[in-house]
Amino acid sequence: MTVKLIAVDMDGTFLNEEIQYDVERFFKQYLKMKERGIRFVVASGNQYEQLKSFFGEIQEEISYVSENGALVVNQGQEVFSVDIPKKNIKLILEELVTHHNLSIVLCGKESTYVLERVSADFVETVNKYYQRLNRISSFELVEDLKFSLSCPDEETIQLRNLLYSKIGEIITPVSSGHGSIDLIVPGFHKAYGIQLLQQKWNVKDDETMAFGDSGNDIDMLKHVKHGFAMENGSEEVKNVAKYIAPSHHDSGVLEILDKYFANHDPFNM
C-alpha cells in the first residue's frame, strides 16, 4: 500500500501516560516521511498552541487538526476555523449548569478559558492540556471554537448520551478520554479537518493512515482506509477501526510506523 498522509491523535494515542513520546525514534520516522513525501498531521481535541509545543523544530512544518477539527492549520497558516453560533451558546450553557458534576472549559483561537469561580486544582489540571489559559467572568465574552467538559470518568458515556438527547441538535458531544467530553459544532470533526487537508494535497482516503483511542476519533478512523484503534482505546473505537495498534504505553503508533517503513505488514500486529 502507498501512504501519503499519517494522522495521529495525541492523548492516549501518540503520547504515553506521562504525556511524552520517544522523540528520537519519531524524528527518524519523520525524516523518512519527508523523503517519501508523506504528510504528518496531528489530529487532537487539544489547543493548537499546546500541540505545537510537542514538536520542537518541526512544529511549523507539520499540520494540525486541533480542537477536534474546529481549527485546521497547515505549516503555520490557518486553513479553516469554526465558531459555535452565539445564539446557541446561551442554550448550551443553560443545559450545562444543570449538571453539577461537570466542569466547563471554553476553547478559543487566542486562549482557553475557565470561569473565575473554579478551583485552583481544576485550573492546574486544565493547564496540563492547554498552555494558554485565562479566567473570565462569563463565557459569553469569548469568540469560541468548542466546549470541553470534565466529569467523573465512570460517568462519561452516560453524560455524553444525556447531553446528546438534550442539546444534540445544536452541538455534538463526543468523549475524548480521561473523563472528558467535547462539544463540537455538528459536522466539523477530525474527519472533516482531514478531508480539507486531503483535498488541499490531493490525497485519497486509501492513501491515509490514522490512529486514535477515544470517541472523538471515531469519525476519523471510519473515514480513512487504514484506521488504527489503540489497544488501550475504548471498546466503541475498537469496534469501528479496521486495525488495532499496540498500546500507547508501548509506543504503539511508532511500532506500526516502523513496520510500515521496514516494508513489513503493519496490519498483523
Short mmCIF file of C-alpha atoms in Angstrom, two decimals:
data_model
loop_
_atom_site.label_atom_id
_atom_site.label_comp_id
_atom_site.label_asym_id
_atom_site.label_seq_id
_atom_site.Cartn_x
_atom_site.Cartn_y
_atom_site.Cartn_z
CA MET A 1 0.00 0.00 0.00
CA THR A 2 1.06 3.61 -0.55
CA VAL A 3 0.53 6.08 2.28
CA LYS A 4 0.66 9.83 1.65
CA LEU A 5 -0.85 11.12 4.92
CA ILE A 6 -0.44 9.94 8.52
CA ALA A 7 -2.76 11.43 11.16
CA VAL A 8 -2.34 10.85 14.88
CA ASP A 9 -4.42 11.68 17.92
CA MET A 10 -2.25 12.73 20.87
CA ASP A 11 -3.50 11.87 24.39
CA GLY A 12 -3.86 8.12 24.80
CA THR A 13 -2.51 7.52 21.28
CA PHE A 14 0.76 9.19 20.30
CA LEU A 15 1.58 10.22 23.88
CA ASN A 16 2.10 7.83 26.78
CA GLU A 17 0.70 8.25 30.30
CA GLU A 18 3.50 10.69 31.12
CA ILE A 19 2.30 12.85 28.18
CA GLN A 20 5.55 12.12 26.31
CA TYR A 21 6.77 10.19 23.27
CA ASP A 22 10.08 8.78 22.03
CA VAL A 23 11.32 11.93 20.30
CA GLU A 24 14.46 10.42 18.78
CA ARG A 25 12.60 7.45 17.35
CA PHE A 26 9.84 9.60 15.90
CA PHE A 27 12.23 12.10 14.30
CA LYS A 28 13.92 9.26 12.41
CA GLN A 29 10.50 8.26 11.13
CA TYR A 30 9.66 11.86 10.29
CA LEU A 31 12.76 12.12 8.09
CA LYS A 32 11.52 9.04 6.21
CA MET A 33 8.12 10.71 5.80
CA LYS A 34 9.78 13.77 4.28
CA GLU A 35 11.84 11.61 1.93
CA ARG A 36 8.70 9.85 0.69
CA GLY A 37 6.51 12.94 0.56
CA ILE A 38 4.23 11.75 3.36
CA ARG A 39 2.30 14.46 5.22
CA PHE A 40 2.19 14.23 9.02
CA VAL A 41 -0.94 15.58 10.73
CA VAL A 42 -1.67 15.97 14.42
CA ALA A 43 -5.41 15.46 14.93
CA SER A 44 -6.40 16.23 18.52
CA GLY A 45 -9.03 17.83 20.69
CA ASN A 46 -6.30 19.93 22.27
CA GLN A 47 -5.36 23.55 21.70
CA TYR A 48 -3.23 24.40 18.66
CA GLU A 49 -0.51 26.13 20.68
CA GLN A 50 -0.35 23.17 23.06
CA LEU A 51 0.03 20.70 20.20
CA LYS A 52 2.82 22.69 18.56
CA SER A 53 4.86 22.58 21.76
CA PHE A 54 5.41 18.83 21.39
CA PHE A 55 7.25 19.06 18.08
CA GLY A 56 10.16 21.43 18.60
CA GLU A 57 11.97 22.50 15.46
CA ILE A 58 9.47 20.87 13.07
CA GLN A 59 6.35 22.39 14.65
CA GLU A 60 5.87 24.81 11.75
CA GLU A 61 6.47 22.11 9.12
CA ILE A 62 3.59 19.85 10.07
CA SER A 63 -0.18 20.29 10.07
CA TYR A 64 -2.76 20.32 12.84
CA VAL A 65 -6.41 19.40 13.04
CA SER A 66 -6.83 20.92 16.50
CA GLU A 67 -9.85 21.38 18.78
CA ASN A 68 -11.38 18.23 17.21
CA GLY A 69 -11.45 19.86 13.77
CA ALA A 70 -12.59 23.33 14.83
CA LEU A 71 -9.20 24.81 13.85
CA VAL A 72 -7.09 23.42 11.00
CA VAL A 73 -3.60 24.82 10.43
CA ASN A 74 -1.08 23.86 7.73
CA GLN A 75 2.54 24.95 8.22
CA GLY A 76 1.53 27.90 10.38
CA GLN A 77 -1.29 29.06 8.07
CA GLU A 78 -4.94 28.76 9.06
CA VAL A 79 -6.89 26.54 6.66
CA PHE A 80 -10.22 26.55 8.45
CA SER A 81 -11.91 27.53 11.70
CA VAL A 82 -15.45 27.39 13.04
CA ASP A 83 -17.23 29.13 15.92
CA ILE A 84 -20.25 27.99 17.86
CA PRO A 85 -23.05 30.41 16.85
CA LYS A 86 -23.65 32.97 19.59
CA LYS A 87 -27.35 32.19 19.66
CA ASN A 88 -26.52 28.62 20.68
CA ILE A 89 -24.06 29.42 23.47
CA LYS A 90 -26.81 30.57 25.84
CA LEU A 91 -28.82 27.40 25.20
CA ILE A 92 -25.76 25.21 25.76
CA LEU A 93 -24.76 26.95 28.98
CA GLU A 94 -28.30 26.73 30.33
CA GLU A 95 -28.12 22.96 29.96
CA LEU A 96 -24.57 22.56 31.26
CA VAL A 97 -25.15 24.43 34.51
CA THR A 98 -27.83 21.91 35.46
CA HIS A 99 -25.14 19.19 35.70
CA HIS A 100 -23.20 19.84 38.88
CA ASN A 101 -20.69 17.07 38.13
CA LEU A 102 -19.45 18.90 35.01
CA SER A 103 -16.59 21.42 34.92
CA ILE A 104 -16.54 23.62 31.82
CA VAL A 105 -13.66 24.81 29.63
CA LEU A 106 -14.22 27.04 26.60
CA CYS A 107 -11.63 26.87 23.82
CA GLY A 108 -10.98 29.89 21.58
CA LYS A 109 -8.37 30.80 18.99
CA GLU A 110 -6.39 33.06 21.28
CA SER A 111 -6.70 31.16 24.55
CA THR A 112 -8.63 28.65 26.60
CA TYR A 113 -10.98 29.93 29.28
CA VAL A 114 -12.43 28.84 32.61
CA LEU A 115 -14.70 30.80 34.90
CA GLU A 116 -13.22 32.80 37.74
CA ARG A 117 -15.02 30.73 40.35
CA VAL A 118 -13.37 27.37 39.50
CA SER A 119 -10.89 25.81 41.93
CA ALA A 120 -7.12 26.12 41.70
CA ASP A 121 -6.90 22.32 41.38
CA PHE A 122 -9.11 22.38 38.31
CA VAL A 123 -7.03 25.16 36.75
CA GLU A 124 -3.86 23.15 37.37
CA THR A 125 -5.38 20.10 35.69
CA VAL A 126 -6.59 22.07 32.67
CA ASN A 127 -3.19 23.73 32.33
CA LYS A 128 -1.63 20.34 31.57
CA TYR A 129 -3.55 20.23 28.31
CA TYR A 130 -3.93 23.94 27.47
CA GLN A 131 -0.90 26.22 27.72
CA ARG A 132 -2.84 29.44 27.15
CA LEU A 133 -5.42 29.60 29.91
CA ASN A 134 -7.37 32.56 31.32
CA ARG A 135 -10.09 33.01 33.92
CA ILE A 136 -13.08 35.09 32.85
CA SER A 137 -16.35 36.20 34.43
CA SER A 138 -18.60 34.92 31.62
CA PHE A 139 -18.18 32.55 28.66
CA GLU A 140 -20.34 34.87 26.55
CA LEU A 141 -17.35 37.22 26.31
CA VAL A 142 -15.38 34.76 24.15
CA GLU A 143 -15.24 34.05 20.42
CA ASP A 144 -15.09 30.31 20.80
CA LEU A 145 -14.33 27.08 18.96
CA LYS A 146 -15.64 24.40 21.29
CA PHE A 147 -16.60 23.48 24.84
CA SER A 148 -14.60 20.89 26.76
CA LEU A 149 -16.19 19.29 29.82
CA SER A 150 -14.56 17.44 32.68
CA CYS A 151 -16.58 14.82 34.52
CA PRO A 152 -16.14 11.66 36.63
CA ASP A 153 -14.56 9.06 34.34
CA GLU A 154 -17.16 6.40 35.09
CA GLU A 155 -20.00 8.77 34.14
CA THR A 156 -18.56 9.94 30.81
CA ILE A 157 -20.66 7.83 28.43
CA GLN A 158 -23.88 8.33 30.39
CA LEU A 159 -23.39 12.10 30.48
CA ARG A 160 -22.41 12.23 26.80
CA ASN A 161 -25.61 10.42 25.83
CA LEU A 162 -27.72 12.62 28.11
CA LEU A 163 -26.25 15.80 26.65
CA TYR A 164 -26.86 14.48 23.15
CA SER A 165 -30.53 13.95 23.98
CA LYS A 166 -30.80 17.48 25.37
CA ILE A 167 -28.71 19.64 23.01
CA GLY A 168 -27.61 17.28 20.26
CA GLU A 169 -29.43 19.27 17.60
CA ILE A 170 -27.14 22.28 18.08
CA ILE A 171 -23.91 20.74 19.38
CA THR A 172 -22.34 17.26 19.21
CA PRO A 173 -20.99 15.70 22.43
CA VAL A 174 -18.06 13.31 21.91
CA SER A 175 -15.96 11.53 24.51
CA SER A 176 -12.26 12.38 24.39
CA GLY A 177 -10.91 10.17 27.17
CA HIS A 178 -9.67 10.96 30.68
CA GLY A 179 -13.20 11.76 31.91
CA SER A 180 -13.67 14.41 29.23
CA ILE A 181 -16.46 15.32 26.84
CA ASP A 182 -16.01 17.77 23.97
CA LEU A 183 -18.91 19.70 22.45
CA ILE A 184 -18.29 20.47 18.79
CA VAL A 185 -20.31 22.08 16.02
CA PRO A 186 -22.12 19.27 14.13
CA GLY A 187 -20.23 18.13 11.06
CA PHE A 188 -16.96 19.82 11.99
CA HIS A 189 -14.91 17.00 13.49
CA LYS A 190 -11.49 15.46 12.94
CA ALA A 191 -12.60 13.67 9.78
CA TYR A 192 -13.74 16.97 8.29
CA GLY A 193 -10.34 18.54 9.02
CA ILE A 194 -8.55 15.56 7.49
CA GLN A 195 -10.74 15.84 4.38
CA LEU A 196 -9.82 19.50 3.95
CA LEU A 197 -6.12 18.62 4.02
CA GLN A 198 -6.64 15.65 1.69
CA GLN A 199 -8.29 17.95 -0.82
CA LYS A 200 -5.52 20.50 -0.46
CA TRP A 201 -2.84 17.87 -1.12
CA ASN A 202 -4.80 15.61 -3.48
CA VAL A 203 -4.57 12.62 -1.13
CA LYS A 204 -7.11 9.80 -1.32
CA ASP A 205 -8.79 8.04 1.61
CA ASP A 206 -6.95 4.81 0.80
CA GLU A 207 -3.64 6.72 0.96
CA THR A 208 -4.34 7.86 4.53
CA MET A 209 -3.42 6.21 7.84
CA ALA A 210 -4.87 7.38 11.16
CA PHE A 211 -4.57 6.45 14.84
CA GLY A 212 -6.92 7.14 17.76
CA ASP A 213 -8.25 5.86 21.06
CA SER A 214 -11.42 7.76 22.01
CA GLY A 215 -14.90 8.65 20.82
CA ASN A 216 -13.71 11.86 19.18
CA ASP A 217 -11.53 9.72 16.87
CA ILE A 218 -14.35 7.56 15.51
CA ASP A 219 -15.27 9.76 12.53
CA MET A 220 -11.61 9.98 11.51
CA LEU A 221 -10.95 6.23 11.81
CA LYS A 222 -14.10 5.41 9.84
CA HIS A 223 -13.19 7.93 7.16
CA VAL A 224 -9.71 6.62 6.28
CA LYS A 225 -8.94 3.21 4.82
CA HIS A 226 -6.10 2.47 7.24
CA GLY A 227 -7.62 3.31 10.62
CA PHE A 228 -5.95 2.01 13.80
CA ALA A 229 -7.51 1.97 17.26
CA MET A 230 -5.04 1.75 20.11
CA GLU A 231 -5.06 -1.37 22.27
CA ASN A 232 -5.74 0.89 25.25
CA GLY A 233 -8.62 2.58 23.43
CA SER A 234 -12.31 2.41 24.26
CA GLU A 235 -14.37 -0.52 23.03
CA GLU A 236 -16.53 1.72 20.82
CA VAL A 237 -13.38 2.85 18.98
CA LYS A 238 -12.05 -0.68 18.59
CA ASN A 239 -15.39 -1.75 17.18
CA VAL A 240 -15.22 0.73 14.28
CA ALA A 241 -11.48 0.68 13.48
CA LYS A 242 -10.18 -1.74 10.87
CA TYR A 243 -6.98 -2.46 12.78
CA ILE A 244 -5.59 -2.47 16.32
CA ALA A 245 -2.23 -0.90 17.21
CA PRO A 246 -0.27 -1.74 20.37
CA SER A 247 -0.97 0.35 23.47
CA HIS A 248 0.29 3.90 23.83
CA HIS A 249 2.30 2.55 26.80
CA ASP A 250 4.32 0.60 24.22
CA SER A 251 4.69 3.38 21.62
CA GLY A 252 2.06 1.66 19.50
CA VAL A 253 1.94 4.35 16.79
CA LEU A 254 5.71 4.24 16.37
CA GLU A 255 5.63 0.43 16.28
CA ILE A 256 3.19 0.47 13.36
CA LEU A 257 5.18 3.16 11.53
CA ASP A 258 8.43 1.23 11.96
CA LYS A 259 6.78 -1.83 10.42
CA TYR A 260 5.46 0.24 7.54
CA PHE A 261 8.81 1.86 6.77
CA ALA A 262 10.54 -1.54 7.00
CA ASN A 263 8.08 -2.88 4.40
CA HIS A 264 6.62 -5.33 6.92
CA ASP A 265 2.89 -5.90 7.11
CA PRO A 266 1.63 -3.43 9.76
CA PHE A 267 -1.84 -5.00 9.83
CA ASN A 268 -0.98 -8.21 11.67
CA MET A 269 0.14 -6.75 14.98
#
